[in-house]
Amino acid sequence: MRTDPNIIITGTPGVGKTTHAEALAERTGLRHVSVNEVVKDKGCHEGWDEAFKSWIVDEDKLLDALEEDNVKAGGCIIDWHGCEIFPESWIDLVVVLRVDSSTLYDRLSARKYPEAKLQENLDSEIMEVLLQEARDSYDEQIVVELTSNSTEEMESNVDRIEAWIKQWKQDHAGDGAQ
Ligand code: DAT
């Protein structure tokens, strides 16, 4: 039984996962779990893909590392461009961030992504790949799609998720004692 919820913030690279997760962690005291950092720091990969400039993730090792870190105990804001690998029982809310193509293009260009990687991510956003992955992996009632084109939208999203966390904690008060 968790006394703090676990929330996944997911979406295509560049949608604003890290920005949202950091703001939420700051406001709520929940722990920001940057899965990219875990992959890198704990060596949960099979090497570096030079063309794509990204780690080739070893999902078994990654899950082991998250299990060792006691993520399932709750209180984590999990920030990653994927969500299907986490056991359903660990997760209380899945937030899928979305942006317009032109905004995403500008953000990924600013990161100097290689052309193939930039194009793949733009396609992925247009095809709603991460939204579909979330809907396929979790109960539809816990999957929320939010737009993240502007600072105003980001602030309203963070307010909304913070309110959701407060409500979840009220609804689950006492669960830990059972
Ligand atoms: P991600 O973690 O999904 O890769 P990020 O949080 O690193 O994305 O954000 C990518 C860039 O876009 C970064 O420079 C911050 C900016 N950004 C993110 N969300 C935004 C928003 N809602 N409005 C304006 N800028 C945003």
Short mmCIF file of C-alpha atoms and ligand atoms in Angstrom, two decimals:
data_model
loop_
_atom_site.label_atom_id
_atom_site.label_comp_id
_atom_site.label_asym_id
_atom_site.label_seq_id
_atom_site.Cartn_x
_atom_site.Cartn_y
_atom_site.Cartn_z
CA MET A 1 0.00 0.00 0.00
CA ARG A 2 1.34 3.43 -0.97
CA THR A 3 0.79 6.58 1.06
CA ASP A 4 2.09 8.74 -1.81
CA PRO A 5 1.13 8.09 -5.43
CA ASN A 6 3.40 7.16 -8.31
CA ILE A 7 2.94 9.28 -11.40
CA ILE A 8 4.43 8.76 -14.84
CA ILE A 9 5.06 11.85 -16.95
CA THR A 10 5.55 10.57 -20.47
CA GLY A 11 5.57 11.79 -24.07
CA THR A 12 7.88 12.33 -27.02
CA PRO A 13 11.30 13.84 -26.19
CA GLY A 14 10.96 17.63 -25.99
CA VAL A 15 7.32 17.80 -24.83
CA GLY A 16 8.32 19.05 -21.39
CA LYS A 17 8.49 15.95 -19.16
CA THR A 18 11.54 17.05 -17.19
CA THR A 19 10.28 20.62 -16.79
CA HIS A 20 6.94 19.36 -15.44
CA ALA A 21 8.51 16.69 -13.21
CA GLU A 22 10.96 19.14 -11.65
CA ALA A 23 8.24 21.73 -10.98
CA LEU A 24 6.00 19.08 -9.45
CA ALA A 25 8.77 17.64 -7.27
CA GLU A 26 9.56 21.12 -6.02
CA ARG A 27 5.93 21.86 -5.16
CA THR A 28 4.86 18.52 -3.73
CA GLY A 29 8.02 17.02 -2.22
CA LEU A 30 7.57 13.91 -4.38
CA ARG A 31 10.76 12.47 -5.88
CA HIS A 32 11.67 13.16 -9.50
CA VAL A 33 12.89 9.89 -11.01
CA SER A 34 14.58 10.73 -14.30
CA VAL A 35 14.73 7.36 -16.03
CA ASN A 36 17.34 8.64 -18.50
CA GLU A 37 19.61 9.37 -15.54
CA VAL A 38 18.99 5.91 -14.05
CA VAL A 39 19.82 4.28 -17.40
CA LYS A 40 23.06 6.24 -17.61
CA ASP A 41 24.13 6.12 -13.94
CA LYS A 42 23.26 2.47 -13.29
CA GLY A 43 24.44 1.23 -16.69
CA CYS A 44 21.02 -0.14 -17.71
CA HIS A 45 21.97 -0.23 -21.39
CA GLU A 46 23.69 -2.25 -24.06
CA GLY A 47 25.81 0.63 -25.30
CA TRP A 48 25.50 3.95 -27.10
CA ASP A 49 23.77 4.39 -30.46
CA GLU A 50 25.99 6.97 -32.15
CA ALA A 51 23.61 7.67 -35.05
CA PHE A 52 20.73 8.38 -32.67
CA LYS A 53 22.89 9.77 -29.89
CA SER A 54 21.06 7.74 -27.26
CA TRP A 55 21.57 4.72 -25.00
CA ILE A 56 20.23 1.34 -26.12
CA VAL A 57 18.17 0.58 -23.02
CA ASP A 58 18.29 -2.84 -21.32
CA GLU A 59 14.73 -2.91 -19.94
CA ASP A 60 15.32 -5.83 -17.56
CA LYS A 61 18.27 -4.07 -15.94
CA LEU A 62 16.28 -0.84 -15.81
CA LEU A 63 13.37 -2.48 -14.01
CA ASP A 64 15.77 -4.15 -11.57
CA ALA A 65 17.38 -0.78 -10.84
CA LEU A 66 13.98 0.86 -10.24
CA GLU A 67 12.93 -2.04 -8.04
CA GLU A 68 16.14 -1.72 -6.01
CA ASP A 69 15.39 1.97 -5.66
CA ASN A 70 12.00 1.00 -4.17
CA VAL A 71 10.02 3.01 -6.71
CA LYS A 72 6.95 0.85 -6.19
CA ALA A 73 6.70 2.12 -2.59
CA GLY A 74 5.32 5.39 -4.00
CA GLY A 75 6.05 9.10 -4.02
CA CYS A 76 7.79 9.09 -7.42
CA ILE A 77 7.34 11.26 -10.48
CA ILE A 78 8.70 9.00 -13.18
CA ASP A 79 9.97 10.93 -16.19
CA TRP A 80 10.48 8.91 -19.36
CA HIS A 81 9.57 8.69 -23.04
CA GLY A 82 7.95 5.31 -22.46
CA CYS A 83 5.57 3.78 -19.97
CA GLU A 84 4.79 0.21 -20.95
CA ILE A 85 7.66 -1.41 -19.04
CA PHE A 86 6.41 -0.45 -15.56
CA PRO A 87 4.13 -2.96 -13.81
CA GLU A 88 0.56 -1.64 -13.75
CA SER A 89 0.42 -2.17 -10.00
CA TRP A 90 3.16 0.44 -9.46
CA ILE A 91 1.36 3.30 -11.17
CA ASP A 92 -1.49 5.58 -10.03
CA LEU A 93 -1.55 8.22 -12.79
CA VAL A 94 -0.10 8.45 -16.32
CA VAL A 95 0.25 11.96 -17.76
CA VAL A 96 0.92 12.07 -21.49
CA LEU A 97 2.21 15.49 -22.57
CA ARG A 98 1.51 16.65 -26.12
CA VAL A 99 2.79 19.51 -28.25
CA ASP A 100 2.18 20.96 -31.71
CA SER A 101 4.62 19.80 -34.39
CA SER A 102 6.09 23.25 -34.99
CA THR A 103 6.80 23.70 -31.28
CA LEU A 104 8.38 20.28 -31.05
CA TYR A 105 10.46 20.97 -34.15
CA ASP A 106 11.85 24.15 -32.56
CA ARG A 107 12.62 22.46 -29.23
CA LEU A 108 14.37 19.45 -30.80
CA SER A 109 16.30 21.63 -33.26
CA ALA A 110 17.52 23.67 -30.29
CA ARG A 111 18.85 20.40 -28.84
CA LYS A 112 20.72 19.78 -32.09
CA TYR A 113 19.16 16.37 -32.59
CA PRO A 114 20.49 14.49 -35.65
CA GLU A 115 18.04 14.81 -38.58
CA ALA A 116 16.87 11.15 -38.43
CA LYS A 117 16.23 11.35 -34.69
CA LEU A 118 14.40 14.66 -35.04
CA GLN A 119 12.19 13.29 -37.82
CA GLU A 120 11.44 10.07 -35.93
CA ASN A 121 10.34 12.02 -32.88
CA LEU A 122 8.17 14.40 -34.91
CA ASP A 123 6.50 11.39 -36.58
CA SER A 124 6.03 9.73 -33.21
CA GLU A 125 4.28 12.84 -31.84
CA ILE A 126 2.02 13.17 -34.90
CA MET A 127 1.13 9.45 -34.76
CA GLU A 128 0.38 9.71 -31.01
CA VAL A 129 2.69 6.77 -30.31
CA LEU A 130 3.17 7.49 -26.60
CA LEU A 131 -0.51 8.24 -26.02
CA GLN A 132 -1.40 4.91 -27.60
CA GLU A 133 1.27 3.12 -25.55
CA ALA A 134 -0.20 4.63 -22.37
CA ARG A 135 -3.75 3.65 -23.35
CA ASP A 136 -2.65 0.12 -24.24
CA SER A 137 -0.72 -0.34 -21.00
CA TYR A 138 -2.99 1.19 -18.32
CA ASP A 139 -6.63 1.51 -17.37
CA GLU A 140 -8.03 4.42 -19.40
CA GLN A 141 -9.23 6.09 -16.20
CA ILE A 142 -5.69 6.78 -15.04
CA VAL A 143 -4.37 8.10 -18.38
CA VAL A 144 -4.54 11.89 -18.86
CA GLU A 145 -3.48 13.78 -21.99
CA LEU A 146 -2.31 17.38 -21.43
CA THR A 147 -0.87 19.94 -23.86
CA SER A 148 2.45 21.62 -23.15
CA ASN A 149 2.96 24.27 -25.82
CA SER A 150 3.39 27.25 -23.52
CA THR A 151 4.48 28.23 -20.03
CA GLU A 152 0.84 29.00 -19.19
CA GLU A 153 -0.18 25.47 -20.14
CA MET A 154 2.70 24.05 -18.14
CA GLU A 155 1.66 26.00 -15.04
CA SER A 156 -1.95 24.95 -15.39
CA ASN A 157 -0.86 21.30 -15.83
CA VAL A 158 1.30 21.44 -12.72
CA ASP A 159 -1.58 23.01 -10.73
CA ARG A 160 -3.90 20.27 -11.94
CA ILE A 161 -1.53 17.40 -11.12
CA GLU A 162 -0.74 18.93 -7.73
CA ALA A 163 -4.47 19.07 -6.95
CA TRP A 164 -4.81 15.45 -8.11
CA ILE A 165 -1.96 14.41 -5.74
CA LYS A 166 -3.65 16.16 -2.79
CA GLN A 167 -6.93 14.43 -3.56
CA TRP A 168 -5.22 11.04 -3.96
CA LYS A 169 -3.54 11.46 -0.58
CA GLN A 170 -6.85 12.34 1.07
CA ASP A 171 -8.55 9.37 -0.53
CA HIS A 172 -5.77 7.02 0.58
CA ALA A 173 -5.13 8.43 4.05
CA GLY A 174 -4.76 5.49 6.40
CA ASP A 175 -3.97 2.95 3.69
CA GLY A 176 -0.38 2.60 4.93
CA ALA A 177 -1.60 1.57 8.38
CA GLN A 178 -3.67 -1.34 7.12
P1 DAT B 1 11.47 16.43 -22.17
O1 DAT B 1 11.90 16.11 -20.76
O2 DAT B 1 10.10 15.94 -22.51
O3 DAT B 1 12.48 16.00 -23.20
P2 DAT B 1 12.05 19.18 -21.42
O4 DAT B 1 11.32 19.35 -20.13
O5 DAT B 1 13.52 18.93 -21.35
O6 DAT B 1 11.36 18.02 -22.29
O7 DAT B 1 11.71 20.45 -22.31
C1 DAT B 1 12.32 20.68 -23.57
C2 DAT B 1 12.51 22.16 -23.78
O8 DAT B 1 11.25 22.80 -23.94
C3 DAT B 1 13.18 22.89 -22.62
O9 DAT B 1 14.00 23.90 -23.17
C4 DAT B 1 12.05 23.54 -21.84
C5 DAT B 1 11.02 23.78 -22.92
N1 DAT B 1 9.63 23.57 -22.47
C6 DAT B 1 9.13 22.43 -21.96
N2 DAT B 1 7.83 22.54 -21.70
C7 DAT B 1 7.48 23.80 -22.05
C8 DAT B 1 6.25 24.53 -22.04
N3 DAT B 1 5.10 23.98 -21.62
N4 DAT B 1 6.27 25.81 -22.50
C9 DAT B 1 7.41 26.36 -22.94
N5 DAT B 1 8.60 25.72 -22.98
C10 DAT B 1 8.63 24.47 -22.55
#
